[in-house]
Coordinates of C-alpha atoms and ligand atoms in Angstrom, one line a residue:
M1 CA -42.0 -170.1 6.2
S2 CA -38.7 -171.9 6.7
C3 CA -35.7 -169.8 7.5
T4 CA -32.0 -170.5 6.7
A5 CA -29.1 -168.3 8.0
V6 CA -26.1 -167.9 5.8
I7 CA -23.1 -166.5 7.6
L8 CA -20.3 -165.1 5.5
A9 CA -17.0 -166.0 6.9
A10 CA -14.6 -166.8 4.1
G11 CA -12.6 -163.7 4.1
K12 CA -9.0 -163.4 5.5
G13 CA -9.5 -160.2 7.3
V14 CA -6.3 -158.6 6.1
R15 CA -6.6 -155.6 8.4
M16 CA -6.2 -157.9 11.4
R17 CA -2.6 -158.9 10.3
S18 CA -2.9 -162.3 11.7
K19 CA -2.1 -165.9 10.8
L20 CA -5.7 -166.7 11.9
P21 CA -8.9 -165.9 9.8
K22 CA -10.6 -162.9 11.3
V23 CA -13.7 -164.6 12.5
V24 CA -12.1 -167.0 14.9
H25 CA -10.4 -164.0 16.8
K26 CA -12.1 -164.1 20.3
A27 CA -14.1 -161.3 22.0
A28 CA -15.3 -162.0 25.5
G29 CA -14.1 -165.5 25.5
K30 CA -15.5 -166.9 22.1
P31 CA -14.8 -166.3 18.4
L32 CA -16.6 -163.5 16.6
V33 CA -18.5 -165.9 14.3
A34 CA -19.7 -167.8 17.4
H35 CA -21.4 -164.6 18.8
V36 CA -23.1 -164.4 15.4
V37 CA -24.3 -168.0 15.5
D38 CA -25.6 -167.7 19.0
A39 CA -27.5 -164.7 18.1
V40 CA -29.1 -166.4 15.1
R41 CA -30.0 -169.5 17.3
A42 CA -31.5 -167.2 19.9
A43 CA -33.7 -165.7 17.3
G44 CA -35.1 -169.2 16.6
I45 CA -33.2 -170.1 13.5
E46 CA -31.9 -173.6 13.5
D47 CA -30.7 -174.0 9.9
I48 CA -27.4 -172.4 9.8
I49 CA -24.8 -172.3 7.0
I50 CA -21.4 -170.8 7.4
V51 CA -19.5 -169.9 4.2
V52 CA -15.9 -170.7 4.9
G53 CA -12.7 -170.3 2.8
H54 CA -9.5 -168.7 4.3
G55 CA -8.4 -170.7 7.1
R56 CA -11.5 -172.7 7.2
E57 CA -10.1 -175.6 9.3
H58 CA -10.1 -173.1 12.2
V59 CA -13.8 -172.2 11.9
E60 CA -14.8 -175.9 11.3
N61 CA -12.8 -177.0 14.3
F62 CA -14.4 -174.6 16.5
F63 CA -18.0 -175.8 15.6
A64 CA -17.2 -179.5 15.4
G65 CA -20.1 -181.5 16.7
Q66 CA -22.5 -178.6 16.5
P67 CA -25.4 -178.5 14.2
V68 CA -24.0 -176.1 11.6
K69 CA -23.3 -176.6 8.0
F70 CA -20.4 -175.4 6.2
V71 CA -20.0 -174.4 2.4
I72 CA -16.6 -173.6 1.0
Q73 CA -15.7 -170.5 -1.1
E74 CA -12.3 -171.4 -2.5
Q75 CA -11.6 -167.9 -3.8
Q76 CA -12.8 -164.9 -2.1
L77 CA -14.3 -163.0 -4.9
G78 CA -16.7 -160.8 -2.9
T79 CA -19.8 -161.1 -0.6
G80 CA -22.0 -161.9 -3.6
H81 CA -19.9 -164.7 -4.7
A82 CA -19.7 -166.0 -1.1
L83 CA -23.6 -166.2 -0.8
R84 CA -23.7 -168.0 -4.2
Q85 CA -21.8 -170.9 -2.8
A86 CA -24.7 -171.7 -0.6
E87 CA -27.2 -171.9 -3.4
G88 CA -27.4 -175.9 -3.5
T89 CA -27.8 -176.0 0.2
V90 CA -30.7 -173.6 0.7
D91 CA -34.4 -174.6 0.0
P92 CA -35.5 -172.1 -2.8
D93 CA -38.9 -171.4 -1.1
S94 CA -37.2 -170.4 2.2
T95 CA -36.2 -167.0 3.6
V96 CA -32.4 -166.5 3.7
L97 CA -31.1 -164.3 6.6
V98 CA -27.6 -163.4 5.4
L99 CA -25.0 -162.1 8.0
A100 CA -21.2 -161.4 8.2
G101 CA -19.2 -163.3 10.7
D102 CA -17.6 -160.3 12.1
T103 CA -20.6 -158.4 13.9
P104 CA -20.6 -160.1 17.3
L105 CA -22.7 -157.4 18.9
L106 CA -25.9 -158.3 17.1
R107 CA -28.8 -159.2 19.2
A108 CA -31.4 -161.8 18.6
S109 CA -34.2 -159.3 19.0
T110 CA -32.9 -157.3 16.1
L111 CA -32.8 -160.4 13.8
K112 CA -36.4 -161.3 14.9
A113 CA -37.5 -157.7 14.0
L114 CA -35.8 -157.8 10.7
L115 CA -37.5 -161.2 9.8
E116 CA -40.9 -159.9 10.9
H117 CA -40.5 -156.8 8.8
H118 CA -39.5 -158.8 5.8
Q119 CA -42.3 -161.2 6.1
K120 CA -45.0 -158.5 6.9
C121 CA -44.0 -156.5 3.9
Q122 CA -43.8 -159.7 1.7
A123 CA -40.5 -158.3 0.3
Q124 CA -38.1 -160.1 -1.9
A125 CA -35.3 -158.4 0.0
T126 CA -34.9 -156.3 3.2
V127 CA -31.8 -154.7 4.4
L128 CA -30.9 -153.7 7.9
T129 CA -29.4 -150.2 8.0
T130 CA -28.3 -147.7 10.7
F131 CA -27.2 -144.1 10.9
L132 CA -23.6 -143.4 12.0
D133 CA -22.0 -140.1 12.7
Q134 CA -18.7 -141.6 11.3
P135 CA -19.9 -143.7 8.4
A136 CA -16.4 -144.2 6.9
G137 CA -15.6 -147.7 5.6
Y138 CA -19.2 -148.8 5.4
G139 CA -21.6 -149.1 2.2
R140 CA -23.9 -146.1 2.1
V141 CA -27.7 -146.5 1.5
L142 CA -28.8 -144.3 -1.3
R143 CA -32.5 -143.2 -1.5
D144 CA -34.5 -141.3 -3.9
E145 CA -36.4 -138.0 -3.3
K146 CA -39.3 -139.9 -1.8
G147 CA -37.1 -141.7 0.5
S148 CA -37.5 -145.3 -1.1
F149 CA -34.4 -147.5 -1.6
L150 CA -32.3 -146.8 -4.7
R151 CA -29.0 -148.8 -4.1
I152 CA -26.1 -149.2 -1.9
V153 CA -22.6 -147.8 -2.9
E154 CA -19.5 -149.0 -1.3
E155 CA -17.0 -146.5 0.2
K156 CA -14.4 -147.2 -2.3
D157 CA -16.8 -146.4 -5.2
A158 CA -18.6 -143.4 -3.7
T159 CA -18.6 -140.0 -5.0
P160 CA -17.8 -137.2 -2.4
E161 CA -21.5 -136.5 -2.1
E162 CA -22.4 -140.1 -1.7
K163 CA -19.8 -140.4 1.2
Q164 CA -21.7 -137.5 2.9
V165 CA -24.6 -140.0 3.5
T166 CA -24.7 -141.3 7.1
E167 CA -27.2 -144.2 6.5
I168 CA -25.0 -147.3 6.2
N169 CA -25.5 -151.0 5.2
S170 CA -25.1 -153.4 8.2
G171 CA -24.3 -156.2 5.8
I172 CA -27.5 -158.1 7.3
Y173 CA -30.2 -158.8 5.0
C174 CA -33.4 -161.1 4.4
F175 CA -34.0 -162.5 1.0
Q176 CA -36.6 -164.6 -0.7
A177 CA -34.2 -167.5 -1.6
S178 CA -35.0 -168.1 -5.3
A179 CA -35.0 -164.4 -6.0
V180 CA -31.6 -163.7 -4.7
F181 CA -30.0 -166.8 -6.1
R182 CA -31.4 -165.8 -9.5
V183 CA -29.9 -162.4 -9.5
L184 CA -26.6 -163.4 -8.0
Q185 CA -26.1 -165.0 -11.3
Q186 CA -26.2 -161.6 -13.1
L187 CA -23.6 -159.8 -10.8
Q188 CA -20.6 -158.3 -12.5
P189 CA -17.4 -157.4 -10.7
L190 CA -17.4 -153.9 -12.2
N191 CA -16.3 -151.8 -9.3
A192 CA -13.2 -150.5 -7.5
Q193 CA -12.4 -153.8 -5.8
G194 CA -13.3 -156.1 -8.8
E195 CA -15.5 -158.1 -6.6
Y196 CA -19.0 -159.6 -6.8
Y197 CA -20.9 -157.4 -4.4
L198 CA -23.9 -158.7 -2.7
T199 CA -25.2 -155.3 -2.3
D200 CA -25.7 -155.0 -6.1
T201 CA -28.4 -157.6 -5.8
L202 CA -30.8 -155.1 -4.1
E203 CA -30.5 -152.7 -7.0
I204 CA -31.0 -155.5 -9.5
L205 CA -34.1 -156.8 -7.7
K206 CA -35.5 -153.2 -7.4
G207 CA -35.0 -152.7 -11.1
E208 CA -37.0 -155.9 -11.8
G209 CA -39.9 -154.4 -9.8
C210 CA -39.4 -156.7 -6.8
R211 CA -40.1 -155.2 -3.3
V212 CA -36.8 -154.1 -1.5
E213 CA -37.4 -152.9 2.1
V214 CA -35.1 -151.1 4.5
M215 CA -35.2 -151.4 8.2
S216 CA -33.2 -149.3 10.5
A217 CA -31.6 -150.8 13.7
A218 CA -32.6 -149.0 16.8
E219 CA -29.1 -149.4 18.3
P220 CA -26.2 -148.5 15.8
E221 CA -23.7 -150.2 18.2
E222 CA -25.2 -153.7 17.2
I223 CA -23.9 -153.7 13.7
H224 CA -20.3 -152.6 14.5
G225 CA -18.0 -154.9 12.4
V226 CA -14.6 -155.9 13.4
N227 CA -12.0 -155.3 10.7
D228 CA -8.9 -154.6 12.9
R229 CA -7.6 -155.2 16.4
V230 CA -8.5 -151.7 17.6
Q231 CA -12.2 -152.5 16.7
L232 CA -11.8 -156.0 18.3
A233 CA -10.8 -154.3 21.6
Q234 CA -13.8 -151.9 21.3
V235 CA -16.2 -154.6 20.6
E236 CA -15.0 -156.7 23.5
K237 CA -15.4 -153.8 25.9
I238 CA -18.9 -153.4 24.9
L239 CA -19.6 -157.2 25.3
H240 CA -18.1 -157.1 28.7
R241 CA -20.2 -154.1 29.8
R242 CA -23.3 -155.8 28.5
K243 CA -22.4 -158.9 30.4
N244 CA -22.0 -157.1 33.7
L245 CA -25.3 -155.2 33.4
Q246 CA -27.0 -158.5 32.6
L247 CA -25.4 -160.2 35.7
M248 CA -26.4 -157.3 37.9
R249 CA -30.0 -157.4 36.7
D250 CA -30.1 -161.2 37.3
G251 CA -29.2 -160.8 41.0
V252 CA -25.3 -160.8 41.0
T253 CA -23.7 -158.2 43.1
L254 CA -20.6 -156.7 41.2
V255 CA -18.6 -154.3 43.3
E256 CA -16.9 -151.7 41.2
P257 CA -18.1 -153.5 37.9
D258 CA -15.7 -151.4 35.8
T259 CA -12.8 -153.4 37.3
I260 CA -14.5 -156.9 36.7
I261 CA -14.3 -158.8 33.4
V262 CA -16.8 -161.5 32.8
D263 CA -16.8 -163.5 29.4
S264 CA -20.2 -163.9 27.5
D265 CA -20.6 -167.6 28.3
V266 CA -20.0 -167.4 32.0
T267 CA -23.0 -168.1 34.3
I268 CA -23.3 -166.8 37.9
G269 CA -26.0 -167.6 40.4
C270 CA -28.0 -165.1 42.4
D271 CA -26.7 -163.5 45.4
T272 CA -23.0 -164.3 44.6
V273 CA -20.8 -161.3 45.1
V274 CA -17.9 -160.6 42.8
L275 CA -15.2 -158.3 44.3
P276 CA -13.1 -155.9 42.3
F277 CA -10.2 -156.9 39.8
T278 CA -11.6 -160.3 39.1
I279 CA -11.6 -162.0 35.7
I280 CA -14.0 -164.8 35.0
Q281 CA -13.4 -166.4 31.5
G282 CA -14.5 -169.2 29.2
K283 CA -17.1 -171.7 30.1
T284 CA -17.2 -171.1 33.7
S285 CA -20.3 -171.6 35.9
I286 CA -20.5 -170.3 39.4
G287 CA -23.4 -171.1 41.8
E288 CA -25.5 -168.9 44.3
D289 CA -24.2 -167.2 47.5
C290 CA -20.5 -167.3 46.5
E291 CA -17.9 -164.6 47.2
I292 CA -15.3 -164.4 44.4
G293 CA -12.4 -162.0 44.5
P294 CA -10.9 -159.6 44.9
W295 CA -7.9 -160.2 42.5
T296 CA -9.2 -163.6 41.4
N297 CA -8.9 -165.1 37.8
I298 CA -11.1 -168.2 37.0
N299 CA -11.4 -170.0 33.7
D300 CA -13.3 -172.9 32.4
S301 CA -14.2 -174.2 35.8
R302 CA -17.3 -175.2 37.7
I303 CA -17.8 -173.6 41.1
G304 CA -20.7 -174.8 43.5
H305 CA -22.7 -172.8 45.9
R306 CA -21.6 -170.8 48.9
V307 CA -17.9 -171.0 47.8
I308 CA -15.4 -168.4 48.7
I309 CA -12.4 -167.7 46.5
E310 CA -10.0 -164.8 47.5
S311 CA -7.0 -163.6 45.4
S312 CA -6.5 -166.9 43.6
R313 CA -6.1 -168.5 40.2
V314 CA -8.4 -171.3 39.2
K315 CA -8.0 -173.0 35.9
E316 CA -10.2 -175.9 34.6
A317 CA -11.1 -177.1 38.0
D318 CA -14.4 -178.3 39.6
I319 CA -15.0 -176.8 43.1
G320 CA -17.9 -178.2 45.4
D321 CA -20.2 -176.5 47.6
D322 CA -19.0 -174.7 50.6
C323 CA -15.2 -174.8 49.8
V324 CA -13.0 -172.0 51.0
I325 CA -10.0 -171.1 48.7
G326 CA -7.2 -168.8 49.1
P327 CA -5.9 -166.2 49.4
Y328 CA -3.1 -167.0 46.8
A329 CA -4.1 -170.5 45.9
Y330 CA -3.3 -171.9 42.4
L331 CA -5.8 -174.6 41.3
R332 CA -4.8 -176.2 38.0
P333 CA -6.5 -178.4 35.4
G334 CA -8.0 -181.5 36.8
T335 CA -8.4 -180.3 40.4
I336 CA -11.6 -181.7 41.8
L337 CA -12.6 -180.3 45.3
Q338 CA -15.7 -182.0 46.7
E339 CA -17.8 -180.2 49.4
H340 CA -16.4 -178.2 52.4
V341 CA -12.9 -178.4 51.4
K342 CA -10.4 -175.7 52.5
V343 CA -7.4 -174.9 50.4
G344 CA -5.3 -172.0 52.0
D345 CA -2.5 -169.6 51.1
F346 CA 0.4 -170.6 48.6
V347 CA -1.1 -174.0 47.8
E348 CA -1.0 -175.5 44.3
I349 CA -3.2 -178.4 43.2
K350 CA -3.1 -180.2 39.9
Q351 CA -4.9 -183.4 38.6
S352 CA -6.1 -184.3 42.0
T353 CA -9.4 -185.1 43.9
V354 CA -10.0 -184.0 47.4
A355 CA -12.9 -185.5 49.3
P356 CA -15.3 -183.7 51.5
G357 CA -14.1 -181.9 54.7
S358 CA -10.4 -182.2 54.0
K359 CA -8.0 -179.2 54.5
I360 CA -4.8 -178.1 52.8
P361 CA -4.3 -174.9 54.6
H362 CA -0.8 -173.7 53.7
L363 CA 2.3 -173.8 51.5
S364 CA 1.6 -177.2 49.8
Y365 CA 2.0 -178.8 46.3
V366 CA -0.5 -181.6 45.7
G367 CA -0.3 -183.2 42.2
D368 CA -1.8 -186.5 40.8
A369 CA -3.2 -187.2 44.2
T370 CA -6.4 -188.7 45.7
V371 CA -7.1 -187.2 49.1
G372 CA -9.8 -188.8 51.1
R373 CA -12.3 -187.3 53.6
E374 CA -11.5 -185.2 56.7
V375 CA -7.7 -185.4 55.9
N376 CA -5.5 -182.6 57.3
I377 CA -2.3 -181.8 55.0
G378 CA 0.2 -179.9 57.2
A379 CA 2.1 -176.9 56.0
G380 CA 4.9 -177.3 53.5
T381 CA 3.7 -180.9 52.4
I382 CA 4.9 -181.9 48.8
T383 CA 3.7 -184.8 46.6
C384 CA 6.9 -185.7 44.8
N385 CA 5.0 -186.9 41.8
Y386 CA 7.6 -186.6 39.1
D387 CA 10.8 -188.9 38.8
G388 CA 12.1 -186.9 35.9
Q389 CA 10.4 -189.1 33.5
H390 CA 7.0 -190.1 34.6
K391 CA 4.3 -188.8 37.0
H392 CA 3.1 -191.1 39.8
P393 CA 0.0 -191.0 41.9
T394 CA -0.3 -190.4 45.7
I395 CA -3.2 -191.7 47.6
I396 CA -4.0 -190.4 51.0
E397 CA -7.0 -192.2 52.8
D398 CA -9.8 -190.9 54.8
H399 CA -8.9 -189.3 58.2
A400 CA -5.1 -189.3 57.6
F401 CA -3.0 -186.5 59.2
I402 CA 0.1 -185.5 57.2
G403 CA 2.6 -183.7 59.3
S404 CA 4.0 -180.3 58.3
N405 CA 6.8 -180.5 55.7
T406 CA 6.2 -184.1 54.7
N407 CA 7.6 -185.2 51.3
L408 CA 5.3 -188.0 49.8
V409 CA 7.5 -189.7 47.2
A410 CA 5.0 -191.1 44.8
P411 CA 3.8 -193.8 44.1
V412 CA 2.9 -194.0 47.6
R413 CA -0.3 -194.6 49.7
I414 CA -1.0 -193.3 53.3
G415 CA -3.6 -195.7 54.8
E416 CA -6.8 -194.6 56.6
A417 CA -6.2 -192.4 59.8
S418 CA -2.6 -192.8 59.6
V419 CA -0.1 -190.0 60.7
T420 CA 3.2 -188.8 59.1
G421 CA 5.8 -187.2 61.4
A422 CA 6.6 -183.6 60.6
G423 CA 9.6 -183.4 58.2
S424 CA 9.5 -187.0 57.1
T425 CA 10.2 -188.2 53.5
I426 CA 7.7 -191.1 53.1
T427 CA 9.0 -193.4 50.2
R428 CA 7.0 -196.5 51.2
D429 CA 3.3 -197.2 51.6
V430 CA 2.0 -196.5 55.3
P431 CA -0.8 -199.0 56.4
P432 CA -3.9 -197.8 58.2
H433 CA -3.9 -196.5 61.7
S434 CA -0.1 -196.2 61.8
L435 CA 2.5 -193.4 62.4
A436 CA 5.2 -193.1 59.9
V437 CA 8.3 -191.0 60.9
E438 CA 11.4 -190.7 58.9
R439 CA 13.7 -188.5 60.8
A440 CA 17.3 -188.7 62.1
D441 CA 17.5 -188.7 65.9
Q442 CA 18.1 -185.1 67.1
R443 CA 21.5 -184.6 68.4
V444 CA 22.4 -181.9 70.9
I445 CA 25.9 -180.8 70.7
P446 CA 27.5 -178.1 73.1
W447 CA 28.3 -175.1 71.0
K448 CA 29.5 -171.5 71.3
K449 CA 28.6 -169.0 68.7
K450 CA 31.4 -166.7 67.5
R451 CA 29.7 -163.7 68.9
D452 CA 28.0 -163.9 72.2
H453 CA 24.5 -162.6 72.7
Ligands
LIG1 C1 -19.7 -155.2 3.5 C2 -20.7 -154.5 2.7 C3 -20.9 -153.1 3.1 C4 -21.3 -153.0 4.5 C5 -20.3 -153.9 5.4 C6 -20.9 -154.0 6.9 C7 -20.4 -155.7 0.5 C8 -19.9 -155.4 -1.0 N1 -20.2 -154.6 1.3 O1 -18.4 -154.5 3.4 O2 -21.9 -152.5 2.3 O3 -21.5 -151.8 5.0 O4 -20.1 -155.1 4.8 O5 -20.0 -154.6 7.6 O6 -21.1 -156.7 0.7 N2 -16.6 -162.4 2.9 C9 -16.6 -163.7 2.3 N3 -16.1 -164.0 1.1 C10 -15.8 -163.0 0.2 C11 -15.8 -161.6 0.7 C12 -16.1 -161.5 2.1 O7 -17.1 -164.7 3.0 O8 -15.4 -163.1 -0.9 C13 -17.2 -162.3 4.3 C14 -16.0 -161.8 5.2 O9 -15.4 -162.9 5.8 C15 -16.9 -161.0 6.1 C16 -18.1 -160.6 5.4 O10 -18.1 -161.3 4.2 O11 -17.3 -161.7 7.4 C17 -18.0 -159.0 5.0 O12 -16.9 -158.9 4.3 P1 -16.0 -157.6 4.3 O13 -14.9 -157.7 3.4 O14 -15.7 -157.4 5.7 O15 -17.0 -156.5 3.8 P2 -16.9 -155.0 4.0 O16 -15.9 -154.4 3.2 O17 -17.0 -154.6 5.5
LIG2 CA1 -16.6 -155.9 7.4

């Protein structure tokens, strides 16, 4: 049986108090709705429709180029109305898995179990529920004396007795497509919020004699919805804890993991050690046998194998195998270090490529530069890449030796195996195998300091 997932994500999320729609707020490095899409994909469902409305361009932009379809709900008239917008896009013979865009803790295994339960029972509808000690805010699941499903009542419509019920609606359901789209047309907004409630379809189907099943999630944590920024922070903490456990199980050592933050989509190779107070974000990949940290922040970068990065900031950079970085290096976007490169303390690199075996050990700024192999850049070297209006390139060829405190005024090229004298300001190209010195002759003048020592 074919299966389509419909993710409801058109709401504003008023309680977030934000200019952005709720579902694009990020937790552990990616939008809430992207966590839901990833869980759906991991459950083996390829056909994914997202119902968008409020701030839909933000959601659409995030998924640009991905195999995800969008349908638009112009006015947010409720969850039932939202699902109805997908009617023309879903095959009536398929199973529809309906989810909300604000439940990022959901696991693929739970979705698979829900689908299996739904299909095994040959139900027209199956709702995923769970039991919460503090069910406030959720729809409550009402059952008859025999324990079979009666209906779902929203918090705002519930009587005091109904509010005592601790079984809550996760907002995740399986439906037989033609059945749900048929009864969606019968919904009436006769409730406290004046909305078309998707939850009412279950009661209508039940009344028609259809089979409505209830499945309880093993882990209540999974269905936690994010409605405000307090819940966003709670959910993110759980995602980070899960990620750390997964990394350790996969062979990564985390020293004092409670101080280490790793986003969901980061990958780290086996036998890499991450030291305390390290933050690894976005789409970063780190190879095997590295030592990262302490006090290091890396985002959206590729780090090879056997790399050491200590107390440094690495942003959108590509670091080859066996590099040694830090402490206190700042690698900015467009930095490409090939293998065996050393970048030491208080070095900033931007939009530059450094070839294998080169060293920039101390106190330098390298921007818009191409550095060859086995180059040594002395302490205090600056590429003067900006003339106030434009950025200009610096090229340093293989085996060059840049003396300490050299200013390289770009555009400029230092030829192969050439040397610059310490303290020189180099404004013209230096041919290969040459020494360029730009320095006034030293004068020695007899001098008496005011106070003798
Ligand atoms: C809903 C359920 C409630 C359940 C809870 C679980 C209904 C009536 N209630 O309540 O029983 O316990 O989820 O988290 O379904 N949305 C749209 N268009 C709309 C309205 C909502 O796309 O017109 C989307 C929202 O963007 C959100 C999702 O549907 O992603 C759920 O909407 P929300 O307003 O958060 O529903 P709850 O009040 O939490
Ligand atoms: Ca919600």
